[in-house]
Amino acid sequence: MLKRDLGGIILMFLMPVLLVILMANLQDSTLNFVKGNKIPLLLVNRDRGELGAAVVKEIESSGLFEIESDTADSYLTPTSMESRISPGDNMIGIFIPEDATKIIRGNVQKYVVSAFNGIDEVPVDNIVDITVLVDPAAKGSFHSVLMSTLRERSQKVQFEYIMREISQQVNDISPVAVNTANFSGEQFVIEDKFVTREGSNIMPNSVQHNVPAWSLFAIFFIVVSLAGNIIKEREGGSFTRLLTMPCSYAEYLISKAAVYLIVALIQFTLMLLIGVYVLPCTGLPALELGHSVIALFFVGFAVAVAAIGYGIAIGNIARTHQQASVFGAVSVVILAAVGGVWIPLFLMSPQMQLISKLSPMNWGMSGFYSLFLRDEGFLSVLPEGLALLTFGILCFTVALYTRRKKRIYS
Amino acid sequence: MSDNFAIYTEGLKKRYKGKSNPTLNGLDLRIPDGSLYGLLAPNGAGKTTTIDILCGLKRFDEGIVKIDGLGVPSKLSDIKRIIGLVPQEIALFPMLTGRENLKVIGGMYGVEGGVLNERVDELLYRFGLENSADRPITQYSGGMKRRINLLAGLLHKPKILILDEPTVGVDAQSRNLILEELAKLNKEGTTVLFISHYLEEAETICNRVGLMDGGKIVLEGNPTELAKSHPECKNLEALYFKLTGKQMRDTYE
């Protein structure tokens, strides 16, 4: 029987799949940028000492920058580097001059020796001129991070040399040897932790967001077909025949809902498989489903019940096929936009994040985030699942009430 | 007394919201058990409302409605088991074949397995559809769709069959076959309520007719006897026009 409308069946499952693949790839760079896209940085280190090495190491370990160094055949100077700093090329350039470490060391030595020998007149410094070139389009935060890194590293190197020089001077005059080699000067540890319970702090990658988001959207889009089908049956006479059969109206709706529930769950499973197996082939990370399959399908089931309940309510309230299809489609798009399907929740303003809690799709997204991002279990998604189920049952009740109000038996 | 009738209504009234005149204004419909009853009426006289109320699809404001002695709406679930409705619209699943449609609908009526298969084959044969039963409904002619539509209301062997203009838009052959089979079904014991605009059809097959106007029955009886009792009218149609007038009845109230 299914072969008779193979095109329809293929479209029903293929369109959401295409949507997931397309949107996941489209949003990949955007979400990566928001999450911390790497800034291209041109680093020229002419120093052969510890300062240069420490700065390079620190910049590399920050993970914020994509570092390009000069090569033997392109000997760069601060002036020639300027032409390489532009939005399409490198956004930041750093030039650490030759013998920077040696100069700092020499300066420190002069200061310490002068201090230990009671010389008040401090010799003139040789200044180490580290050049930082910044494209005006570069985000201020990256510039700030870079400058603080440079300052921190140069001060640390300077501090270590001061300690070393002082200990050397002290050892010259003290009978007991003083060793400051193991004194790093790092007395503070600042620990930063992400608070995982607040949904707005979660930053999913493109796959973690788009697979559940568009699965939700596809499941909710069943509303258009379901509501349209109810009205078509009502207008076409099948409904009249069905109502004269020995079953109640609730039974009729439940049997219709059961068929749509199966379709929705197949669609949901297919979308998950796309996330796990197909999206990695397009260069995106694979979707990690979390450890609880039961929790995953509980949320999927609850989303389907909510969507089907909503479709049944629209099908009973709307008077014409046009009303149902226009209202159904537009309301699903609005619920999706508000619920964080189009734009991830963490990118929304606090006010919109608050409003989004009104959308059942937000409850679904929240449940999926718990599973995919935090690897949580059944109990943690229970509130979202129950909220979705309640919404679905409420819509179903509204459908039955509407029918009763229209003064029809059964 | 009402228990002697397959369909019994007494003082049935129904007024739709926003309409000044009642659609049904004290309808007394008495259809004896085993009869083939033709309900004839101009547009807007309340035929469809009557069917909807008899089948429990609409509520009524006043009166008594009984089907085979069972009250509407209190015994509706029992009533649904003994009535078969053939709606005016082609109420079928277009993607399915004729046979599949009948099996799905039969299953919904609770007829299953071998009994259903036998019943489907029997009805397809009786209505001349056995050779086209496995083609999708979309490939059927108007007359074939009408016949399948009718068969769908017969699968559970209803005691009372209600047909809303079952011959609309069909060719002469299909119409003839439908009317012949309805007469046979009636002879086999099924009470048939036949609603039609075609007065000659009612005159031919019905053993009792009711002329409805203004939401109530204005004349009722055997078609032949009715014609005899009104010698000035050469046939049922003439009598119908005499009673209901010739002016158009479609209203936008």
CSV table of C-alpha atoms in Angstrom, one decimal, chain A:
chain,number,residue,atom,x,y,z
A,1,MET,CA,0.0,0.0,0.0
A,2,LEU,CA,2.8,2.4,0.9
A,3,LYS,CA,4.3,2.0,-2.6
A,4,ARG,CA,1.3,3.9,-4.1
A,5,ASP,CA,2.6,7.2,-2.7
A,6,LEU,CA,6.3,6.5,-2.7
A,7,GLY,CA,6.9,10.1,-3.6
A,8,GLY,CA,4.9,11.3,-0.6
A,9,ILE,CA,6.7,8.9,1.8
A,10,ILE,CA,10.1,9.9,0.5
A,11,LEU,CA,9.3,13.6,0.8
A,12,MET,CA,7.9,13.1,4.3
A,13,PHE,CA,11.2,11.7,5.5
A,14,LEU,CA,13.7,13.2,3.0
A,15,MET,CA,12.8,16.9,3.5
A,16,PRO,CA,13.6,16.9,7.3
A,17,VAL,CA,16.8,15.0,6.6
A,18,LEU,CA,17.8,17.6,4.0
A,19,LEU,CA,16.9,20.3,6.4
A,20,VAL,CA,19.1,18.9,9.2
A,21,ILE,CA,22.1,18.4,6.9
A,22,LEU,CA,21.8,21.8,5.3
A,23,MET,CA,21.2,23.8,8.5
A,24,ALA,CA,23.9,21.9,10.5
A,25,ASN,CA,26.4,22.8,7.8
A,26,LEU,CA,25.2,26.4,7.4
A,27,GLN,CA,25.3,27.1,11.1
A,28,ASP,CA,28.6,25.3,11.7
A,29,SER,CA,30.9,28.3,11.1
A,30,THR,CA,28.5,30.7,12.9
A,31,LEU,CA,28.3,28.6,16.0
A,32,ASN,CA,32.0,27.9,16.0
A,33,PHE,CA,32.7,31.6,15.8
A,34,VAL,CA,30.3,32.3,18.7
A,35,LYS,CA,31.9,29.4,20.6
A,36,GLY,CA,35.4,30.9,20.0
A,37,ASN,CA,36.5,30.7,16.4
A,38,LYS,CA,40.3,31.0,16.1
A,39,ILE,CA,41.7,34.3,15.1
A,40,PRO,CA,44.5,34.2,12.5
A,41,LEU,CA,47.6,35.6,14.1
A,42,LEU,CA,51.0,36.4,12.5
A,43,LEU,CA,53.8,35.7,15.0
A,44,VAL,CA,57.3,36.7,14.3
A,45,ASN,CA,59.7,35.7,17.1
A,46,ARG,CA,63.2,36.8,16.6
A,47,ASP,CA,64.1,36.2,20.2
A,48,ARG,CA,66.0,33.0,20.8
A,49,GLY,CA,65.6,33.3,24.6
A,50,GLU,CA,63.0,32.5,27.2
A,51,LEU,CA,60.8,35.5,26.7
A,52,GLY,CA,60.1,34.7,23.1
A,53,ALA,CA,59.6,31.0,23.8
A,54,ALA,CA,57.3,31.8,26.8
A,55,VAL,CA,55.1,34.2,24.8
A,56,VAL,CA,54.8,31.7,21.9
A,57,LYS,CA,53.9,28.9,24.3
A,58,GLU,CA,51.3,31.0,26.0
A,59,ILE,CA,49.6,32.2,22.8
A,60,GLU,CA,49.6,28.6,21.5
A,61,SER,CA,48.1,27.2,24.7
A,62,SER,CA,45.3,29.9,24.8
A,63,GLY,CA,43.6,28.1,21.8
A,64,LEU,CA,42.2,31.4,20.6
A,65,PHE,CA,44.6,31.9,17.7
A,66,GLU,CA,45.5,30.3,14.5
A,67,ILE,CA,49.2,31.1,14.4
A,68,GLU,CA,51.3,31.7,11.3
A,69,SER,CA,55.0,32.2,11.6
A,70,ASP,CA,57.4,33.8,9.1
A,71,THR,CA,59.5,31.5,7.0
A,72,ALA,CA,63.1,31.6,5.9
A,73,ASP,CA,62.2,33.0,2.5
A,74,SER,CA,59.9,35.8,3.9
A,75,TYR,CA,61.9,37.7,6.4
A,76,LEU,CA,59.4,40.0,8.1
A,77,THR,CA,59.9,43.3,9.9
A,78,PRO,CA,57.3,45.2,11.9
A,79,THR,CA,56.8,47.5,8.8
A,80,SER,CA,56.5,44.7,6.3
A,81,MET,CA,54.1,42.9,8.6
A,82,GLU,CA,51.6,45.7,8.4
A,83,SER,CA,50.6,44.7,4.8
A,84,ARG,CA,49.8,41.2,6.1
A,85,ILE,CA,47.3,42.4,8.7
A,86,SER,CA,43.8,42.7,7.1
A,87,PRO,CA,40.4,41.0,7.6
A,88,GLY,CA,41.0,38.5,4.8
A,89,ASP,CA,44.5,37.6,6.1
A,90,ASN,CA,45.8,37.9,9.7
A,91,MET,CA,43.9,40.0,12.1
A,92,ILE,CA,46.7,40.4,14.6
A,93,GLY,CA,50.5,40.5,14.3
A,94,ILE,CA,53.2,40.2,17.0
A,95,PHE,CA,56.8,41.0,16.5
A,96,ILE,CA,59.2,40.0,19.2
A,97,PRO,CA,62.6,41.6,18.4
A,98,GLU,CA,66.0,39.8,18.4
A,99,ASP,CA,67.7,39.4,21.8
A,100,ALA,CA,64.6,40.5,23.7
A,101,THR,CA,65.5,38.1,26.5
A,102,LYS,CA,69.1,39.1,26.5
A,103,ILE,CA,68.2,42.8,26.8
A,104,ILE,CA,65.8,42.2,29.6
A,105,ARG,CA,68.4,40.1,31.4
A,106,GLY,CA,71.0,42.8,30.9
A,107,ASN,CA,68.6,45.5,32.2
A,108,VAL,CA,67.7,43.4,35.3
A,109,GLN,CA,71.3,42.7,35.9
A,110,LYS,CA,72.2,46.4,35.8
A,111,TYR,CA,69.4,47.3,38.2
A,112,VAL,CA,70.2,44.6,40.7
A,113,VAL,CA,73.9,45.1,40.7
A,114,SER,CA,73.4,48.9,41.1
A,115,ALA,CA,71.0,48.3,44.0
A,116,PHE,CA,73.4,45.9,45.8
A,117,ASN,CA,76.3,48.2,45.3
A,118,GLY,CA,74.4,51.2,46.6
A,119,ILE,CA,74.5,53.1,43.4
A,120,ASP,CA,71.5,55.5,43.3
A,121,GLU,CA,71.9,56.5,39.7
A,122,VAL,CA,70.2,53.8,37.6
A,123,PRO,CA,71.7,53.2,34.2
A,124,VAL,CA,69.6,53.9,31.1
A,125,ASP,CA,67.6,50.9,29.9
A,126,ASN,CA,67.7,49.3,26.6
A,127,ILE,CA,64.0,49.1,25.8
A,128,VAL,CA,62.6,45.8,24.4
A,129,ASP,CA,60.1,46.9,21.7
A,130,ILE,CA,57.5,44.2,21.2
A,131,THR,CA,55.2,45.3,18.3
A,132,VAL,CA,51.5,44.3,18.2
A,133,LEU,CA,49.6,45.1,15.0
A,134,VAL,CA,45.8,44.9,15.2
A,135,ASP,CA,43.3,44.9,12.4
A,136,PRO,CA,40.5,47.4,13.4
A,137,ALA,CA,37.9,44.7,12.6
A,138,ALA,CA,39.4,42.3,15.3
A,139,LYS,CA,37.1,41.8,18.3
A,140,GLY,CA,38.3,43.9,21.3
A,141,SER,CA,38.2,40.8,23.5
A,142,PHE,CA,40.8,39.1,21.4
A,143,HIS,CA,43.0,42.2,21.5
A,144,SER,CA,42.6,42.4,25.3
A,145,VAL,CA,43.5,38.7,25.8
A,146,LEU,CA,46.6,39.1,23.7
A,147,MET,CA,47.8,42.2,25.4
A,148,SER,CA,47.3,40.8,28.8
A,149,THR,CA,49.1,37.6,27.8
A,150,LEU,CA,52.1,39.6,26.5
A,151,ARG,CA,52.2,41.7,29.6
A,152,GLU,CA,51.9,38.8,31.9
A,153,ARG,CA,54.6,36.8,30.1
A,154,SER,CA,57.1,39.6,29.9
A,155,GLN,CA,56.6,40.5,33.6
A,156,LYS,CA,57.0,36.8,34.6
A,157,VAL,CA,60.3,36.5,32.6
A,158,GLN,CA,61.4,39.9,34.1
A,159,PHE,CA,60.4,38.7,37.6
A,160,GLU,CA,62.3,35.4,37.2
A,161,TYR,CA,65.5,37.2,36.1
A,162,ILE,CA,65.2,39.7,39.0
A,163,MET,CA,64.9,36.7,41.4
A,164,ARG,CA,67.8,34.9,39.8
A,165,GLU,CA,70.0,38.0,39.8
A,166,ILE,CA,69.1,38.8,43.5
A,167,SER,CA,69.9,35.3,44.6
A,168,GLN,CA,73.2,35.4,42.7
A,169,GLN,CA,74.1,38.7,44.4
A,170,VAL,CA,73.0,37.4,47.8
A,171,ASN,CA,75.1,34.2,47.3
A,172,ASP,CA,78.2,36.3,46.6
A,173,ILE,CA,77.9,37.9,50.1
A,174,SER,CA,76.1,35.2,52.1
A,175,PRO,CA,77.8,32.1,53.6
A,176,VAL,CA,74.6,30.1,53.2
A,177,ALA,CA,73.6,29.4,49.6
A,178,VAL,CA,70.2,30.9,48.5
A,179,ASN,CA,68.3,29.0,45.8
A,180,THR,CA,65.3,30.7,44.1
A,181,ALA,CA,65.2,28.4,41.1
A,182,ASN,CA,62.1,26.6,42.3
A,183,PHE,CA,60.2,29.8,43.2
A,184,SER,CA,57.8,30.3,40.3
A,185,GLY,CA,56.0,33.2,41.8
A,186,GLU,CA,52.6,31.7,40.9
A,187,GLN,CA,50.8,32.0,44.2
A,188,PHE,CA,47.3,32.2,42.8
A,189,VAL,CA,45.2,29.7,41.1
A,190,ILE,CA,42.0,31.1,39.5
A,191,GLU,CA,39.7,28.2,38.7
A,192,ASP,CA,36.9,28.8,36.2
A,193,LYS,CA,33.9,26.4,35.9
A,194,PHE,CA,30.9,26.5,33.6
A,195,VAL,CA,27.6,26.3,35.5
A,196,THR,CA,25.9,23.4,33.8
A,197,ARG,CA,22.4,23.6,35.2
A,198,GLU,CA,21.5,26.9,33.5
A,199,GLY,CA,20.3,26.2,29.9
A,200,SER,CA,21.5,29.6,28.7
A,201,ASN,CA,25.1,28.8,29.5
A,202,ILE,CA,25.2,25.8,27.2
A,203,MET,CA,27.0,26.3,24.0
A,204,PRO,CA,26.2,23.4,21.6
A,205,ASN,CA,28.1,22.8,18.4
A,206,SER,CA,26.2,22.9,15.1
A,207,VAL,CA,25.3,19.2,15.2
A,208,GLN,CA,24.2,19.2,18.9
A,209,HIS,CA,21.9,22.1,18.1
A,210,ASN,CA,20.6,21.4,14.6
A,211,VAL,CA,19.8,17.7,14.8
A,212,PRO,CA,17.4,18.1,17.8
A,213,ALA,CA,16.2,21.5,16.6
A,214,TRP,CA,15.1,20.4,13.2
A,215,SER,CA,13.9,17.0,14.4
A,216,LEU,CA,11.6,19.0,16.7
A,217,PHE,CA,10.6,21.2,13.8
A,218,ALA,CA,9.8,18.3,11.5
A,219,ILE,CA,7.8,16.5,14.2
A,220,PHE,CA,5.8,19.7,14.9
A,221,PHE,CA,5.3,20.2,11.2
A,222,ILE,CA,3.1,17.1,11.2
A,223,VAL,CA,0.5,19.6,12.7
A,224,VAL,CA,-0.2,20.9,9.1
A,225,SER,CA,-0.8,17.5,7.7
A,226,LEU,CA,-2.7,16.1,10.7
A,227,ALA,CA,-5.0,19.2,11.0
A,228,GLY,CA,-5.5,19.3,7.2
A,229,ASN,CA,-6.4,15.6,7.2
A,230,ILE,CA,-9.0,16.0,9.9
A,231,ILE,CA,-10.6,18.8,8.0
A,232,LYS,CA,-10.4,17.0,4.7
A,233,GLU,CA,-12.2,14.0,6.3
A,234,ARG,CA,-14.8,16.3,7.8
A,235,GLU,CA,-15.4,18.1,4.5
A,236,GLY,CA,-15.2,14.9,2.4
A,237,GLY,CA,-17.7,12.8,4.2
A,238,SER,CA,-15.3,10.1,5.5
A,239,PHE,CA,-15.7,11.8,8.9
A,240,THR,CA,-19.5,11.3,8.8
A,241,ARG,CA,-19.0,7.7,8.0
A,242,LEU,CA,-16.4,7.3,10.7
A,243,LEU,CA,-18.7,8.9,13.3
A,244,THR,CA,-21.5,6.5,12.5
A,245,MET,CA,-19.2,3.5,13.3
A,246,PRO,CA,-19.4,1.9,16.7
A,247,CYS,CA,-16.6,3.9,18.3
A,248,SER,CA,-16.4,7.2,20.2
A,249,TYR,CA,-14.9,10.4,18.8
A,250,ALA,CA,-12.0,10.1,21.3
A,251,GLU,CA,-11.2,6.6,20.0
A,252,TYR,CA,-11.3,8.0,16.5
A,253,LEU,CA,-8.8,10.7,17.4
A,254,ILE,CA,-6.6,8.3,19.4
A,255,SER,CA,-6.4,5.9,16.4
A,256,LYS,CA,-5.4,8.7,14.1
A,257,ALA,CA,-2.9,10.0,16.7
A,258,ALA,CA,-1.3,6.5,16.9
A,259,VAL,CA,-0.5,6.4,13.2
A,260,TYR,CA,1.0,9.9,13.3
A,261,LEU,CA,3.0,8.9,16.4
A,262,ILE,CA,4.6,6.1,14.6
A,263,VAL,CA,5.5,8.4,11.7
A,264,ALA,CA,6.9,11.0,14.1
A,265,LEU,CA,9.1,8.4,15.9
A,266,ILE,CA,10.4,7.0,12.6
A,267,GLN,CA,11.2,10.5,11.5
A,268,PHE,CA,12.9,11.2,14.8
A,269,THR,CA,15.0,8.0,14.7
A,270,LEU,CA,16.1,8.8,11.1
A,271,MET,CA,17.2,12.3,12.1
A,272,LEU,CA,19.3,10.9,15.0
A,273,LEU,CA,20.9,8.4,12.6
A,274,ILE,CA,21.7,11.3,10.2
A,275,GLY,CA,23.4,13.1,13.1
A,276,VAL,CA,25.4,10.1,14.1
A,277,TYR,CA,26.4,8.7,10.7
A,278,VAL,CA,25.8,11.2,7.9
A,279,LEU,CA,26.8,14.6,9.3
A,280,PRO,CA,30.4,13.4,10.1
A,281,CYS,CA,30.8,12.6,6.4
A,282,THR,CA,30.2,16.3,5.7
A,283,GLY,CA,33.0,17.3,8.0
A,284,LEU,CA,30.9,18.0,11.1
A,285,PRO,CA,31.3,16.3,14.4
A,286,ALA,CA,29.2,13.2,15.0
A,287,LEU,CA,26.2,13.5,17.3
A,288,GLU,CA,26.7,11.9,20.7
A,289,LEU,CA,23.4,10.6,21.9
A,290,GLY,CA,24.3,10.3,25.5
A,291,HIS,CA,24.0,7.2,27.6
A,292,SER,CA,20.3,6.9,28.1
A,293,VAL,CA,18.3,5.6,25.1
A,294,ILE,CA,15.2,5.4,27.3
A,295,ALA,CA,15.5,9.1,28.1
A,296,LEU,CA,16.1,10.0,24.5
A,297,PHE,CA,13.0,8.2,23.3
A,298,PHE,CA,11.0,9.5,26.2
A,299,VAL,CA,11.7,13.1,25.1
A,300,GLY,CA,11.1,12.1,21.4
A,301,PHE,CA,7.8,10.5,22.4
A,302,ALA,CA,6.7,13.4,24.5
A,303,VAL,CA,7.6,15.9,21.6
A,304,ALA,CA,5.5,13.7,19.2
A,305,VAL,CA,2.5,13.6,21.7
A,306,ALA,CA,2.7,17.4,22.1
A,307,ALA,CA,2.8,18.0,18.3
A,308,ILE,CA,0.0,15.5,17.5
A,309,GLY,CA,-2.2,17.0,20.3
A,310,TYR,CA,-1.6,20.4,18.9
A,311,GLY,CA,-2.5,19.2,15.3
A,312,ILE,CA,-5.6,17.6,16.6
A,313,ALA,CA,-6.7,20.8,18.4
A,314,ILE,CA,-6.1,22.9,15.3
A,315,GLY,CA,-8.0,20.3,13.1
A,316,ASN,CA,-11.0,20.6,15.4
A,317,ILE,CA,-11.0,24.3,15.9
A,318,ALA,CA,-10.2,25.5,12.4
A,319,ARG,CA,-13.3,25.7,10.1
A,320,THR,CA,-11.5,25.3,6.8
A,321,HIS,CA,-8.5,23.5,5.3
A,322,GLN,CA,-7.0,26.9,4.5
A,323,GLN,CA,-7.4,28.1,8.1
A,324,ALA,CA,-5.7,25.0,9.4
A,325,SER,CA,-2.8,25.0,7.0
A,326,VAL,CA,-2.0,28.7,7.4
A,327,PHE,CA,-2.4,28.8,11.1
A,328,GLY,CA,-0.7,25.5,11.6
A,329,ALA,CA,2.3,26.3,9.5
A,330,VAL,CA,2.8,29.9,10.8
A,331,SER,CA,2.2,28.9,14.5
A,332,VAL,CA,4.8,26.1,14.2
A,333,VAL,CA,7.3,28.5,12.7
A,334,ILE,CA,6.7,31.0,15.5
A,335,LEU,CA,6.9,28.4,18.2
A,336,ALA,CA,10.2,27.2,16.6
A,337,ALA,CA,11.6,30.7,16.4
A,338,VAL,CA,10.7,31.5,20.0
A,339,GLY,CA,11.7,28.0,21.2
A,340,GLY,CA,15.3,28.3,20.0
A,341,VAL,CA,15.1,26.2,16.9
A,342,TRP,CA,16.2,28.8,14.4
A,343,ILE,CA,18.5,30.7,16.8
A,344,PRO,CA,20.1,28.8,19.7
A,345,LEU,CA,18.9,29.9,23.1
A,346,PHE,CA,22.2,31.2,24.3
A,347,LEU,CA,22.3,33.8,21.5
A,348,MET,CA,19.0,35.2,22.5
A,349,SER,CA,18.5,38.2,24.8
A,350,PRO,CA,17.6,37.5,28.4
A,351,GLN,CA,14.0,38.7,27.7
A,352,MET,CA,13.7,36.4,24.7
A,353,GLN,CA,15.1,33.5,26.7
A,354,LEU,CA,12.4,34.1,29.3
A,355,ILE,CA,9.7,34.2,26.6
A,356,SER,CA,11.0,31.1,24.9
A,357,LYS,CA,10.1,29.1,27.9
A,358,LEU,CA,6.5,29.4,26.7
A,359,SER,CA,7.2,27.4,23.6
A,360,PRO,CA,6.9,23.6,23.8
A,361,MET,CA,9.8,23.4,21.4
A,362,ASN,CA,11.9,25.1,24.0
A,363,TRP,CA,11.0,22.3,26.4
A,364,GLY,CA,12.0,19.8,23.8
A,365,MET,CA,15.3,21.6,23.1
A,366,SER,CA,16.1,21.8,26.8
A,367,GLY,CA,15.5,18.0,27.1
A,368,PHE,CA,17.7,17.2,24.2
A,369,TYR,CA,20.5,19.6,25.4
A,370,SER,CA,20.4,17.8,28.7
A,371,LEU,CA,21.0,14.5,26.9
A,372,PHE,CA,23.4,15.5,24.2
A,373,LEU,CA,25.5,18.1,26.0
A,374,ARG,CA,25.4,17.0,29.6
A,375,ASP,CA,24.9,13.3,29.1
A,376,GLU,CA,22.2,13.3,31.7
A,377,GLY,CA,19.6,10.6,32.3
A,378,PHE,CA,15.9,10.0,32.4
A,379,LEU,CA,15.2,11.8,35.7
A,380,SER,CA,16.7,15.0,34.5
A,381,VAL,CA,14.5,15.2,31.3
A,382,LEU,CA,11.4,14.1,33.2
A,383,PRO,CA,10.2,17.7,33.8
A,384,GLU,CA,10.5,18.6,30.1
A,385,GLY,CA,8.9,15.3,29.1
A,386,LEU,CA,6.0,15.7,31.4
A,387,ALA,CA,5.4,19.3,30.3
A,388,LEU,CA,5.3,18.2,26.7
A,389,LEU,CA,2.9,15.3,27.5
A,390,THR,CA,0.7,17.6,29.5
A,391,PHE,CA,0.6,20.1,26.6
A,392,GLY,CA,-0.4,17.3,24.2
A,393,ILE,CA,-3.1,16.0,26.5
A,394,LEU,CA,-4.4,19.5,27.1
A,395,CYS,CA,-4.7,20.1,23.3
A,396,PHE,CA,-6.5,16.8,22.9
A,397,THR,CA,-8.9,17.8,25.6
A,398,VAL,CA,-9.5,21.2,23.9
A,399,ALA,CA,-10.3,19.2,20.7
A,400,LEU,CA,-12.9,17.1,22.4
A,401,TYR,CA,-14.3,20.1,24.2
A,402,THR,CA,-14.6,22.0,20.9
A,403,ARG,CA,-16.5,19.1,19.4
A,404,ARG,CA,-18.9,19.0,22.3
A,405,LYS,CA,-19.3,22.8,22.0
A,406,LYS,CA,-20.3,22.3,18.3
A,407,ARG,CA,-23.2,20.3,19.7
A,408,ILE,CA,-22.3,17.0,18.2
A,409,TYR,CA,-22.7,13.6,19.9
A,410,SER,CA,-20.3,10.6,20.0
